Amino acid sequence: MHGGDAMEELVRVETHGSLALVALNRPEKRNALNPLMLQQLHQHLLQLSQDPTVHVIILYGEGAGFCAGADLALLEQARKENNFQAFSEAEELLQECVKLLATCPKITMAAMHGFVLGSGLDLALACDLRVAAAGTQIAANNVRLGLVPDGGATWALPRLIGLGPAMAMLLSGDPVEAEGAYRLGLIHKRVHAGRHLEEAAAWGGELARCCWGAHAAIKRLARVDPRLTLEAALKEEREAQKRLFEDGLPSRSAGRTPS
């Protein structure tokens, strides 16, 4: 952890109506994640997940790229001192952020550009939707540091793009550009360079006009244990639908969000 960071806003949040824009704000360090930054990110995500006025959370990076992964200074210090505890604490914070992005009742979206590496990829994979600018380099490069992914990539990648392509990314650490990532199904939209945040916000605005209660239920249902039987999944869907009716469905007109 760097001494100067203590006074900095390493994660910045802006809200625009029902959209929340969450910026990784450490551009001079390529938005590398250190414990303070992860603490701030977790705090903001927790608050936003409980805010009834927010329906979509968009995560993006300031500066040249989305996120370069974990702060290597922390890793080198842990190796030098043979102290896994400090690294483990940061790892735990990362995992808490991943779980919040994946399970909070809001639509979460990663707006990516430049580079999306290691733990940065973990954060992006935890989001429901991903938008990437042309030229974005995406890599699970943990293996090149002699490490395994510790923010869910070994779980998420095979489910998103299939075991074969996932193994190639995980074992090699080689980057995939936005166009290739789109073909693999790793990202949902690829956009012109410099337009990742604008396009993500436009998409988020469209989604926010739909019934947020249905979004929350769909997200929960889609992320249940994949070993769940079809019969059990159908039952879960019926129960979710019942709750939506009991809570009051919105008018069909313009897909308005219920007040």
PDB file of N, CA and C in Angstrom, residues 24-68:
ATOM      1  N   LEU A  24     -12.685   3.132 -11.254  1.00  0.00           N
ATOM      2  CA  LEU A  24     -11.409   2.760 -10.642  1.00  0.00           C
ATOM      3  C   LEU A  24     -10.468   3.915 -10.926  1.00  0.00           C
ATOM      4  N   ASN A  25     -10.023   4.612  -9.898  1.00  0.00           N
ATOM      5  CA  ASN A  25      -9.411   5.926 -10.062  1.00  0.00           C
ATOM      6  C   ASN A  25      -7.976   5.955  -9.533  1.00  0.00           C
ATOM      7  N   ARG A  26      -7.153   5.130 -10.121  1.00  0.00           N
ATOM      8  CA  ARG A  26      -5.729   5.116  -9.788  1.00  0.00           C
ATOM      9  C   ARG A  26      -4.930   5.027 -11.097  1.00  0.00           C
ATOM     10  N   PRO A  27      -5.171   5.956 -12.002  1.00  0.00           N
ATOM     11  CA  PRO A  27      -4.624   5.831 -13.356  1.00  0.00           C
ATOM     12  C   PRO A  27      -3.107   5.816 -13.419  1.00  0.00           C
ATOM     13  N   GLU A  28      -2.455   6.503 -12.475  1.00  0.00           N
ATOM     14  CA  GLU A  28      -0.985   6.526 -12.497  1.00  0.00           C
ATOM     15  C   GLU A  28      -0.386   5.160 -12.187  1.00  0.00           C
ATOM     16  N   LYS A  29      -1.174   4.268 -11.621  1.00  0.00           N
ATOM     17  CA  LYS A  29      -0.750   2.888 -11.345  1.00  0.00           C
ATOM     18  C   LYS A  29      -1.543   1.902 -12.204  1.00  0.00           C
ATOM     19  N   ARG A  30      -2.080   2.392 -13.325  1.00  0.00           N
ATOM     20  CA  ARG A  30      -2.861   1.554 -14.247  1.00  0.00           C
ATOM     21  C   ARG A  30      -4.055   0.904 -13.542  1.00  0.00           C
ATOM     22  N   ASN A  31      -4.570   1.603 -12.542  1.00  0.00           N
ATOM     23  CA  ASN A  31      -5.705   1.124 -11.736  1.00  0.00           C
ATOM     24  C   ASN A  31      -5.433  -0.226 -11.081  1.00  0.00           C
ATOM     25  N   ALA A  32      -4.161  -0.461 -10.755  1.00  0.00           N
ATOM     26  CA  ALA A  32      -3.804  -1.683 -10.028  1.00  0.00           C
ATOM     27  C   ALA A  32      -4.482  -1.673  -8.664  1.00  0.00           C
ATOM     28  N   LEU A  33      -4.985  -2.818  -8.271  1.00  0.00           N
ATOM     29  CA  LEU A  33      -5.796  -2.930  -7.056  1.00  0.00           C
ATOM     30  C   LEU A  33      -4.928  -3.148  -5.828  1.00  0.00           C
ATOM     31  N   ASN A  34      -5.027  -2.247  -4.863  1.00  0.00           N
ATOM     32  CA  ASN A  34      -4.374  -2.453  -3.569  1.00  0.00           C
ATOM     33  C   ASN A  34      -5.463  -2.539  -2.491  1.00  0.00           C
ATOM     34  N   PRO A  35      -5.121  -2.863  -1.257  1.00  0.00           N
ATOM     35  CA  PRO A  35      -6.156  -3.056  -0.231  1.00  0.00           C
ATOM     36  C   PRO A  35      -7.072  -1.855  -0.027  1.00  0.00           C
ATOM     37  N   LEU A  36      -6.511  -0.641  -0.009  1.00  0.00           N
ATOM     38  CA  LEU A  36      -7.350   0.535   0.207  1.00  0.00           C
ATOM     39  C   LEU A  36      -8.352   0.712  -0.929  1.00  0.00           C
ATOM     40  N   MET A  37      -7.892   0.511  -2.142  1.00  0.00           N
ATOM     41  CA  MET A  37      -8.773   0.636  -3.301  1.00  0.00           C
ATOM     42  C   MET A  37      -9.896  -0.396  -3.245  1.00  0.00           C
ATOM     43  N   LEU A  38      -9.560  -1.619  -2.874  1.00  0.00           N
ATOM     44  CA  LEU A  38     -10.565  -2.677  -2.761  1.00  0.00           C
ATOM     45  C   LEU A  38     -11.548  -2.398  -1.628  1.00  0.00           C
ATOM     46  N   GLN A  39     -11.045  -1.830  -0.537  1.00  0.00           N
ATOM     47  CA  GLN A  39     -11.938  -1.453   0.566  1.00  0.00           C
ATOM     48  C   GLN A  39     -12.945  -0.409   0.100  1.00  0.00           C
ATOM     49  N   GLN A  40     -12.451   0.605  -0.618  1.00  0.00           N
ATOM     50  CA  GLN A  40     -13.342   1.651  -1.118  1.00  0.00           C
ATOM     51  C   GLN A  40     -14.342   1.088  -2.118  1.00  0.00           C
ATOM     52  N   LEU A  41     -13.880   0.206  -3.001  1.00  0.00           N
ATOM     53  CA  LEU A  41     -14.770  -0.392  -3.986  1.00  0.00           C
ATOM     54  C   LEU A  41     -15.862  -1.203  -3.300  1.00  0.00           C
ATOM     55  N   HIS A  42     -15.478  -1.999  -2.324  1.00  0.00           N
ATOM     56  CA  HIS A  42     -16.460  -2.819  -1.611  1.00  0.00           C
ATOM     57  C   HIS A  42     -17.490  -1.942  -0.903  1.00  0.00           C
ATOM     58  N   GLN A  43     -17.025  -0.883  -0.265  1.00  0.00           N
ATOM     59  CA  GLN A  43     -17.935   0.014   0.456  1.00  0.00           C
ATOM     60  C   GLN A  43     -18.943   0.652  -0.497  1.00  0.00           C
ATOM     61  N   HIS A  44     -18.454   1.134  -1.643  1.00  0.00           N
ATOM     62  CA  HIS A  44     -19.348   1.769  -2.613  1.00  0.00           C
ATOM     63  C   HIS A  44     -20.341   0.760  -3.189  1.00  0.00           C
ATOM     64  N   LEU A  45     -19.858  -0.423  -3.534  1.00  0.00           N
ATOM     65  CA  LEU A  45     -20.755  -1.437  -4.104  1.00  0.00           C
ATOM     66  C   LEU A  45     -21.833  -1.849  -3.108  1.00  0.00           C
ATOM     67  N   LEU A  46     -21.443  -1.963  -1.849  1.00  0.00           N
ATOM     68  CA  LEU A  46     -22.410  -2.342  -0.816  1.00  0.00           C
ATOM     69  C   LEU A  46     -23.497  -1.275  -0.686  1.00  0.00           C
ATOM     70  N   GLN A  47     -23.077  -0.009  -0.681  1.00  0.00           N
ATOM     71  CA  GLN A  47     -24.046   1.086  -0.567  1.00  0.00           C
ATOM     72  C   GLN A  47     -24.972   1.131  -1.781  1.00  0.00           C
ATOM     73  N   LEU A  48     -24.397   0.982  -2.965  1.00  0.00           N
ATOM     74  CA  LEU A  48     -25.203   1.044  -4.184  1.00  0.00           C
ATOM     75  C   LEU A  48     -26.165  -0.130  -4.288  1.00  0.00           C
ATOM     76  N   SER A  49     -25.735  -1.289  -3.815  1.00  0.00           N
ATOM     77  CA  SER A  49     -26.599  -2.467  -3.886  1.00  0.00           C
ATOM     78  C   SER A  49     -27.841  -2.312  -3.021  1.00  0.00           C
ATOM     79  N   GLN A  50     -27.759  -1.421  -2.032  1.00  0.00           N
ATOM     80  CA  GLN A  50     -28.875  -1.196  -1.113  1.00  0.00           C
ATOM     81  C   GLN A  50     -29.655   0.081  -1.428  1.00  0.00           C
ATOM     82  N   ASP A  51     -29.256   0.793  -2.478  1.00  0.00           N
ATOM     83  CA  ASP A  51     -29.897   2.060  -2.843  1.00  0.00           C
ATOM     84  C   ASP A  51     -31.080   1.781  -3.778  1.00  0.00           C
ATOM     85  N   PRO A  52     -32.305   2.049  -3.340  1.00  0.00           N
ATOM     86  CA  PRO A  52     -33.470   1.721  -4.169  1.00  0.00           C
ATOM     87  C   PRO A  52     -33.586   2.572  -5.428  1.00  0.00           C
ATOM     88  N   THR A  53     -32.839   3.675  -5.503  1.00  0.00           N
ATOM     89  CA  THR A  53     -32.923   4.533  -6.689  1.00  0.00           C
ATOM     90  C   THR A  53     -31.962   4.095  -7.788  1.00  0.00           C
ATOM     91  N   VAL A  54     -31.029   3.218  -7.470  1.00  0.00           N
ATOM     92  CA  VAL A  54     -30.034   2.747  -8.439  1.00  0.00           C
ATOM     93  C   VAL A  54     -30.465   1.400  -9.003  1.00  0.00           C
ATOM     94  N   HIS A  55     -30.499   1.303 -10.327  1.00  0.00           N
ATOM     95  CA  HIS A  55     -30.884   0.054 -10.981  1.00  0.00           C
ATOM     96  C   HIS A  55     -29.734  -0.581 -11.755  1.00  0.00           C
ATOM     97  N   VAL A  56     -28.778   0.232 -12.200  1.00  0.00           N
ATOM     98  CA  VAL A  56     -27.651  -0.272 -12.996  1.00  0.00           C
ATOM     99  C   VAL A  56     -26.357   0.318 -12.455  1.00  0.00           C
ATOM    100  N   ILE A  57     -25.362  -0.538 -12.252  1.00  0.00           N
ATOM    101  CA  ILE A  57     -24.035  -0.124 -11.791  1.00  0.00           C
ATOM    102  C   ILE A  57     -23.043  -0.392 -12.912  1.00  0.00           C
ATOM    103  N   ILE A  58     -22.332   0.643 -13.355  1.00  0.00           N
ATOM    104  CA  ILE A  58     -21.344   0.507 -14.429  1.00  0.00           C
ATOM    105  C   ILE A  58     -19.956   0.739 -13.851  1.00  0.00           C
ATOM    106  N   LEU A  59     -19.103  -0.254 -13.978  1.00  0.00           N
ATOM    107  CA  LEU A  59     -17.726  -0.191 -13.478  1.00  0.00           C
ATOM    108  C   LEU A  59     -16.790   0.097 -14.645  1.00  0.00           C
ATOM    109  N   TYR A  60     -15.918   1.095 -14.488  1.00  0.00           N
ATOM    110  CA  TYR A  60     -14.974   1.432 -15.555  1.00  0.00           C
ATOM    111  C   TYR A  60     -13.672   1.921 -14.942  1.00  0.00           C
ATOM    112  N   GLY A  61     -12.667   2.126 -15.774  1.00  0.00           N
ATOM    113  CA  GLY A  61     -11.369   2.570 -15.294  1.00  0.00           C
ATOM    114  C   GLY A  61     -10.987   3.925 -15.850  1.00  0.00           C
ATOM    115  N   GLU A  62     -10.398   4.763 -15.017  1.00  0.00           N
ATOM    116  CA  GLU A  62      -9.859   6.044 -15.471  1.00  0.00           C
ATOM    117  C   GLU A  62      -8.490   5.819 -16.114  1.00  0.00           C
ATOM    118  N   GLY A  63      -8.119   6.720 -17.017  1.00  0.00           N
ATOM    119  CA  GLY A  63      -6.790   6.645 -17.601  1.00  0.00           C
ATOM    120  C   GLY A  63      -6.709   5.718 -18.796  1.00  0.00           C
ATOM    121  N   ALA A  64      -5.579   5.028 -18.919  1.00  0.00           N
ATOM    122  CA  ALA A  64      -5.269   4.272 -20.132  1.00  0.00           C
ATOM    123  C   ALA A  64      -5.977   2.937 -20.241  1.00  0.00           C
ATOM    124  N   GLY A  65      -6.542   2.440 -19.140  1.00  0.00           N
ATOM    125  CA  GLY A  65      -7.177   1.129 -19.214  1.00  0.00           C
ATOM    126  C   GLY A  65      -8.106   0.873 -18.050  1.00  0.00           C
ATOM    127  N   PHE A  66      -8.777  -0.263 -18.123  1.00  0.00           N
ATOM    128  CA  PHE A  66      -9.751  -0.651 -17.099  1.00  0.00           C
ATOM    129  C   PHE A  66      -9.047  -0.976 -15.791  1.00  0.00           C
ATOM    130  N   CYS A  67      -8.188  -1.993 -15.799  1.00  0.00           N
ATOM    131  CA  CYS A  67      -7.482  -2.390 -14.575  1.00  0.00           C
ATOM    132  C   CYS A  67      -6.369  -3.358 -14.936  1.00  0.00           C
ATOM    133  N   ALA A  68      -5.171  -3.099 -14.405  1.00  0.00           N
ATOM    134  CA  ALA A  68      -4.008  -3.945 -14.679  1.00  0.00           C
ATOM    135  C   ALA A  68      -3.901  -5.127 -13.734  1.00  0.00           C
TER     136      ALA A  68
END
